[in-house]
PDB file of C-alpha atoms in Angstrom:
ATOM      1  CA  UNK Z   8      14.444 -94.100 -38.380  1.00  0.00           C
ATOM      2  CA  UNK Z   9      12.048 -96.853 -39.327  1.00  0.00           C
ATOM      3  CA  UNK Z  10      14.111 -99.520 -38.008  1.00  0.00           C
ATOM      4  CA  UNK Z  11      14.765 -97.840 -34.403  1.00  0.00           C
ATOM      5  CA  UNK Z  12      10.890 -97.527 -34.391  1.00  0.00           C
ATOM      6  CA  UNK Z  13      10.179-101.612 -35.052  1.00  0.00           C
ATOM      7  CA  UNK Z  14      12.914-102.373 -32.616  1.00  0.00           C
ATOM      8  CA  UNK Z  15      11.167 -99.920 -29.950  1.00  0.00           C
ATOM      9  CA  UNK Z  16       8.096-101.474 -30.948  1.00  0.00           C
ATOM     10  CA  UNK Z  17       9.126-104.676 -30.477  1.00  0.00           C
ATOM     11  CA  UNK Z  18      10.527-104.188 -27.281  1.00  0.00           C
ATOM     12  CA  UNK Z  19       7.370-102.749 -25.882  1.00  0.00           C
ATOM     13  CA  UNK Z  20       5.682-105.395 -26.750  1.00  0.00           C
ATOM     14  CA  UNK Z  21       7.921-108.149 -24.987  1.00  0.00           C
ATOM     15  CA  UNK Z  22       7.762-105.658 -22.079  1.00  0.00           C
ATOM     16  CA  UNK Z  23       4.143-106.170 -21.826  1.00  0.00           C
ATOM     17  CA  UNK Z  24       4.019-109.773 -22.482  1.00  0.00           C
ATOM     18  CA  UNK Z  25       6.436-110.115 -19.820  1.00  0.00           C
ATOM     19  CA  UNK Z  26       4.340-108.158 -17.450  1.00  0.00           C
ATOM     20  CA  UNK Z  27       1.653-109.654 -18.554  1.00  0.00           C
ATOM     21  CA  UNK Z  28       2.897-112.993 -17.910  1.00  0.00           C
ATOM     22  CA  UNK Z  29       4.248-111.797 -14.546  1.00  0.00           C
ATOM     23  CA  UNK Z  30       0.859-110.230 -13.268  1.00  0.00           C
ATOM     24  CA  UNK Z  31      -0.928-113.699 -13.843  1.00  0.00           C
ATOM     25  CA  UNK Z  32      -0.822-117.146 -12.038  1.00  0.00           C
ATOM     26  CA  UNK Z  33      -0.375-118.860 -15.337  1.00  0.00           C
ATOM     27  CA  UNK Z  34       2.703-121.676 -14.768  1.00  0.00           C
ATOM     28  CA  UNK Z  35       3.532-120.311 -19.080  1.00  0.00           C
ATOM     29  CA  UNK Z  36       6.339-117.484 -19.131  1.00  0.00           C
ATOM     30  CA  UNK Z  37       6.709-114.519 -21.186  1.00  0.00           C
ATOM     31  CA  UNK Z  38      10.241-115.819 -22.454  1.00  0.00           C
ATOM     32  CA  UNK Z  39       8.481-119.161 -23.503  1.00  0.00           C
ATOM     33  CA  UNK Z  40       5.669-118.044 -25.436  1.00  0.00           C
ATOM     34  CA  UNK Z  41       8.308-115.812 -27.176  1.00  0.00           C
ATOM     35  CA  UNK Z  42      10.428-118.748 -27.851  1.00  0.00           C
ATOM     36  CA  UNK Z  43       7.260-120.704 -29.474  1.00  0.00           C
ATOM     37  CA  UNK Z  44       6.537-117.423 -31.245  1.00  0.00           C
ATOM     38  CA  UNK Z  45      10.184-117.364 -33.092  1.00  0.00           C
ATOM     39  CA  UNK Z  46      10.279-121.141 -33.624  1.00  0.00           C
ATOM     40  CA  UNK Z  47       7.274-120.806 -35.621  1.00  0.00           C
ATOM     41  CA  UNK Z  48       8.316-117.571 -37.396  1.00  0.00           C
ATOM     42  CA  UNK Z  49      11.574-119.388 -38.416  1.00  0.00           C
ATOM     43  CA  UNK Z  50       9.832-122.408 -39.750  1.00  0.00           C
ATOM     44  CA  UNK Z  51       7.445-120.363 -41.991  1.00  0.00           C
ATOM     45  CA  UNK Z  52       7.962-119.632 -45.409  1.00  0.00           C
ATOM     46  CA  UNK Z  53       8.558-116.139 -46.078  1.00  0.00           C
ATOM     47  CA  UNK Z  54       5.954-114.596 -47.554  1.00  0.00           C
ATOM     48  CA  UNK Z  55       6.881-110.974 -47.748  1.00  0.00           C
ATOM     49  CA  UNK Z  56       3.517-110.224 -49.812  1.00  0.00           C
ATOM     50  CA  UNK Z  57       0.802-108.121 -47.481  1.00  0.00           C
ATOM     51  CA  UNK Z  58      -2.186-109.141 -49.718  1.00  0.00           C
ATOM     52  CA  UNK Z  59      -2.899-111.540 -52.506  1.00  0.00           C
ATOM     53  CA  UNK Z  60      -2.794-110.749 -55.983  1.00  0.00           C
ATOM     54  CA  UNK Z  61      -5.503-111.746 -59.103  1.00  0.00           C
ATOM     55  CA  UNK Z  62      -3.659-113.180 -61.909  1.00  0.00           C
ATOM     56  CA  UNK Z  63      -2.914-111.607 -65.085  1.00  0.00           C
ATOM     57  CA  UNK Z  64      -2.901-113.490 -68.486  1.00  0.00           C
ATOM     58  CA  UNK Z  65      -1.883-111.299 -71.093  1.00  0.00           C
ATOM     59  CA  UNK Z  66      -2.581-108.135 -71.003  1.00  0.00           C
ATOM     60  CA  UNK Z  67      -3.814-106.266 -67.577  1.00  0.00           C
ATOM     61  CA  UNK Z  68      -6.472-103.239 -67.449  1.00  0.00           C
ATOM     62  CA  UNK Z  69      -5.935-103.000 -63.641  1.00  0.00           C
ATOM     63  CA  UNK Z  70      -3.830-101.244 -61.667  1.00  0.00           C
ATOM     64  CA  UNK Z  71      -1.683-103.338 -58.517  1.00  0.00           C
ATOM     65  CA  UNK Z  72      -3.776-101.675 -55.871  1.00  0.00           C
ATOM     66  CA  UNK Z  73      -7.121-103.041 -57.958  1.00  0.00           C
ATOM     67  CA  UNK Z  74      -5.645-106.476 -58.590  1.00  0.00           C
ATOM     68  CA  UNK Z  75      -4.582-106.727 -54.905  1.00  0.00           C
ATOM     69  CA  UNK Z  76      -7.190-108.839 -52.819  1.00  0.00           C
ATOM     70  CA  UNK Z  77      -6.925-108.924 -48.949  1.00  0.00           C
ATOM     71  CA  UNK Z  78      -5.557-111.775 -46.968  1.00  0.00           C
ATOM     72  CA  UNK Z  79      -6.895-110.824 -43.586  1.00  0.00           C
ATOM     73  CA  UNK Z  80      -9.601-111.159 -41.766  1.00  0.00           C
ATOM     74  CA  UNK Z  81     -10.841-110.038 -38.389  1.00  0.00           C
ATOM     75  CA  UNK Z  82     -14.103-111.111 -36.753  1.00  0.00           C
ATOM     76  CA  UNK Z  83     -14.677-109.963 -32.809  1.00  0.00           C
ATOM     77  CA  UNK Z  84     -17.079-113.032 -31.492  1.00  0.00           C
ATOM     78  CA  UNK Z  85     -18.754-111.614 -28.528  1.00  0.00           C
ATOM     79  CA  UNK Z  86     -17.274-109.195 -26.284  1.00  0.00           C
ATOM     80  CA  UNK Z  87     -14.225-110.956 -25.463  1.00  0.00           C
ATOM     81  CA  UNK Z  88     -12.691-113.354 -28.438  1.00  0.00           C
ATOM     82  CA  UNK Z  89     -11.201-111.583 -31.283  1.00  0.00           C
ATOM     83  CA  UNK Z  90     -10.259-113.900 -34.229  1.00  0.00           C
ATOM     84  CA  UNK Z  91      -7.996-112.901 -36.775  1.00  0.00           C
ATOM     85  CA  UNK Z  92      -7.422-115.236 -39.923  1.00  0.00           C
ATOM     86  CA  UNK Z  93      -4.668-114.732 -42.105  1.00  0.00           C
ATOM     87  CA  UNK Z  94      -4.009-116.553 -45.687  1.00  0.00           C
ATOM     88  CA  UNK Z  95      -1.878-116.837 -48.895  1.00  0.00           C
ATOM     89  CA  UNK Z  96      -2.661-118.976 -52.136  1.00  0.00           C
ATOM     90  CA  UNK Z  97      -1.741-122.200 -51.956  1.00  0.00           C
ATOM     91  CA  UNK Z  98      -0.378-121.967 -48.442  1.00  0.00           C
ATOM     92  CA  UNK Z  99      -1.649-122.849 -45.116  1.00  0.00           C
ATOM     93  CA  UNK Z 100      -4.178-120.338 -43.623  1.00  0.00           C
ATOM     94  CA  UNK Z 101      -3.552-119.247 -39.621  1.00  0.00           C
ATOM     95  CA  UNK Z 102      -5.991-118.426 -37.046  1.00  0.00           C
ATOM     96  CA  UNK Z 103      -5.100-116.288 -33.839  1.00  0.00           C
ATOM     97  CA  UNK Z 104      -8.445-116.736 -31.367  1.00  0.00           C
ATOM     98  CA  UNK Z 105      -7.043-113.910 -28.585  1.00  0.00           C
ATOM     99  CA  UNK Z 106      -9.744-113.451 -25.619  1.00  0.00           C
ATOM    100  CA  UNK Z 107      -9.300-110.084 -24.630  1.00  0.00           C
ATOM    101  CA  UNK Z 108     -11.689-110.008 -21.487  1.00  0.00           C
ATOM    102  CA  UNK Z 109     -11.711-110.784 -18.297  1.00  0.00           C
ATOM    103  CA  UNK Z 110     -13.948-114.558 -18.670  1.00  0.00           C
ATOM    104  CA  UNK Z 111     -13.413-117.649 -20.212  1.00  0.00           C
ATOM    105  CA  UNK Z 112     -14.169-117.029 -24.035  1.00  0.00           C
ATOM    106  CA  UNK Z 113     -16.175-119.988 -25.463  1.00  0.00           C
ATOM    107  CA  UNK Z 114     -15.057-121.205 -28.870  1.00  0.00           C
ATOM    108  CA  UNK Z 115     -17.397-123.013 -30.332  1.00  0.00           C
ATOM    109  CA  UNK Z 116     -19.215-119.888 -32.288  1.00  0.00           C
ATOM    110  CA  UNK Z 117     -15.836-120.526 -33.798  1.00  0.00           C
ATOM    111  CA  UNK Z 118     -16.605-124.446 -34.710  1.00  0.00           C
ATOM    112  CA  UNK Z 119     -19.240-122.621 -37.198  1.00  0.00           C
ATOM    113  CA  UNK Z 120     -16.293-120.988 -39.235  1.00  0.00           C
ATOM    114  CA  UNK Z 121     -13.586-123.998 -38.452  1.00  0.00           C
ATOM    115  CA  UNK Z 122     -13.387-127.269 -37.287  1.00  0.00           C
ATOM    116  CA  UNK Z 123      -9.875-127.250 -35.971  1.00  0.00           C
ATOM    117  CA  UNK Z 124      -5.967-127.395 -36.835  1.00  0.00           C
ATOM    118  CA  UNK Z 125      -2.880-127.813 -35.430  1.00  0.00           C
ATOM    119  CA  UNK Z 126      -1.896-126.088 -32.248  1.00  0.00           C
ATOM    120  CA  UNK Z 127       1.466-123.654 -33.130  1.00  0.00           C
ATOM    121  CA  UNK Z 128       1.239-121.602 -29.568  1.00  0.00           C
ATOM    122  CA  UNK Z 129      -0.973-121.924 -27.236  1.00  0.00           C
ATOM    123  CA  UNK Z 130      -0.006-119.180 -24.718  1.00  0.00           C
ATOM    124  CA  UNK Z 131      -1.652-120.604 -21.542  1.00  0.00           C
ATOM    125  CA  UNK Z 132       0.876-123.286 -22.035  1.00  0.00           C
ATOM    126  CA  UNK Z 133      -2.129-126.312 -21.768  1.00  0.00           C
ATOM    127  CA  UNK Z 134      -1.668-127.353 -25.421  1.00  0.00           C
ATOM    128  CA  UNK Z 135       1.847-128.278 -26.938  1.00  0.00           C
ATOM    129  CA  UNK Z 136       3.038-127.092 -29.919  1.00  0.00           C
ATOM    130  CA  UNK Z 137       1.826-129.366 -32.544  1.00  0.00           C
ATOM    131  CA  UNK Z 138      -0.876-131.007 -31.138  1.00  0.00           C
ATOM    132  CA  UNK Z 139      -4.612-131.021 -32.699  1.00  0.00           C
ATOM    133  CA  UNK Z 140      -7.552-128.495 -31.721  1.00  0.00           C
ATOM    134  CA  UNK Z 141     -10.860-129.116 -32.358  1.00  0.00           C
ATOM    135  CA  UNK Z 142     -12.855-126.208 -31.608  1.00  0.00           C
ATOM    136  CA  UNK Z 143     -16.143-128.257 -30.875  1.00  0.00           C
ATOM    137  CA  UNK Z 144     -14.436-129.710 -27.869  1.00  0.00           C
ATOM    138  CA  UNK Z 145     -12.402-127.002 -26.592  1.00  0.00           C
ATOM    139  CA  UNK Z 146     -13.227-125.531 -23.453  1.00  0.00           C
ATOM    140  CA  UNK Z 147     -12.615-122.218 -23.949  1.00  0.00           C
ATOM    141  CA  UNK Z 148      -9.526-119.486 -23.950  1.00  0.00           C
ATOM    142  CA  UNK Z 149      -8.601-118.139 -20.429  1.00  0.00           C
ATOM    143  CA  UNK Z 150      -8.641-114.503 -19.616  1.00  0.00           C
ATOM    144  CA  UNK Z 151      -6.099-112.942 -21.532  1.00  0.00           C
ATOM    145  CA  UNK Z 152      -4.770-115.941 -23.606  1.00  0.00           C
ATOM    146  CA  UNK Z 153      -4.285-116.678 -27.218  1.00  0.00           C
ATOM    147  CA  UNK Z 154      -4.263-119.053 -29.868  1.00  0.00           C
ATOM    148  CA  UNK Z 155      -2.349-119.617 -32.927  1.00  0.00           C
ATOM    149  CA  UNK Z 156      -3.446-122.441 -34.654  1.00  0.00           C
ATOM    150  CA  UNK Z 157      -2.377-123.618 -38.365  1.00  0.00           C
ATOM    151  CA  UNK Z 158      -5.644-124.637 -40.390  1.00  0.00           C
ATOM    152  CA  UNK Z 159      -5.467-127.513 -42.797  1.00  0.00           C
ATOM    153  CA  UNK Z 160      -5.236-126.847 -46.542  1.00  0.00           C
TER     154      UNK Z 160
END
């Protein structure tokens, strides 16, 4: 069933962030991170919506699917920093910066798109929950580590 498959999918994915976690000298655990991850999840408003939506006054020529506008983006800076940016009307938009290679990923090609926001998990564990980023002072991601950060309105 659908639901057996999320929970398996799920649970594969803790598996590697444990293992993950395990296999580097980071002083951040897997159970942590997780921890950060469902803080913030609880917190959110639930937006069960997987796009944004034009408004219709009266009456409507277009079809759901044509009135439905994306609310995702994702930009690969480099070889190593993917940066996904996620947003709903009137709501805060959120930024994962995820280096994926083996380097230090510099940020500030990211300073060009957005100045900064607040820290929700930092997965290295160096920057608390809450705390400001400003991507034209950042040092760069580690290997392997991601950002969420909460952009201002």
């Amino acid at each position: 069933s659908r639901f057996n498959t999320a929970v398996n999918n799920v649970q594969e994915e803790v598996n590697s962030v444990e293992n993950a976690a395990q296999d580097s000298n980071s002083t951040v655990n897997a159970p942590s991170v997780l921890q950060q991850l469902i803080k913030a999840r609880e917190n959110a408003v639930p937006l069960y919506m997987n796009g944004n939506f034009k408004p219709c006054h009266g009456t409507c020529t277009e079809t759901l699917a044509e009135m439905k506008q994306p609310n995702f983006k994702v930009t690969l800076i480099g070889e190593n920093l993917v940066v996904m940016e996620r947003h709903y009307n009137r709501r805060n938009r959120y930024l994962l910066c995820a280096n994926v290679g083996g380097a230090v990923a510099d940020v500030s090609p990211v300073n060009g798109l957005f100045a900064g926001g607040e820290i929700v998990v930092d997965t290295s564990g160096e920057l608390p929950p809450g705390s400001h980023l400003n991507f034209k002072n950042h040092p760069g991601i580690q290997p392997y580590q991601a950002l969420v950060i909460k952009l201002p309105k």
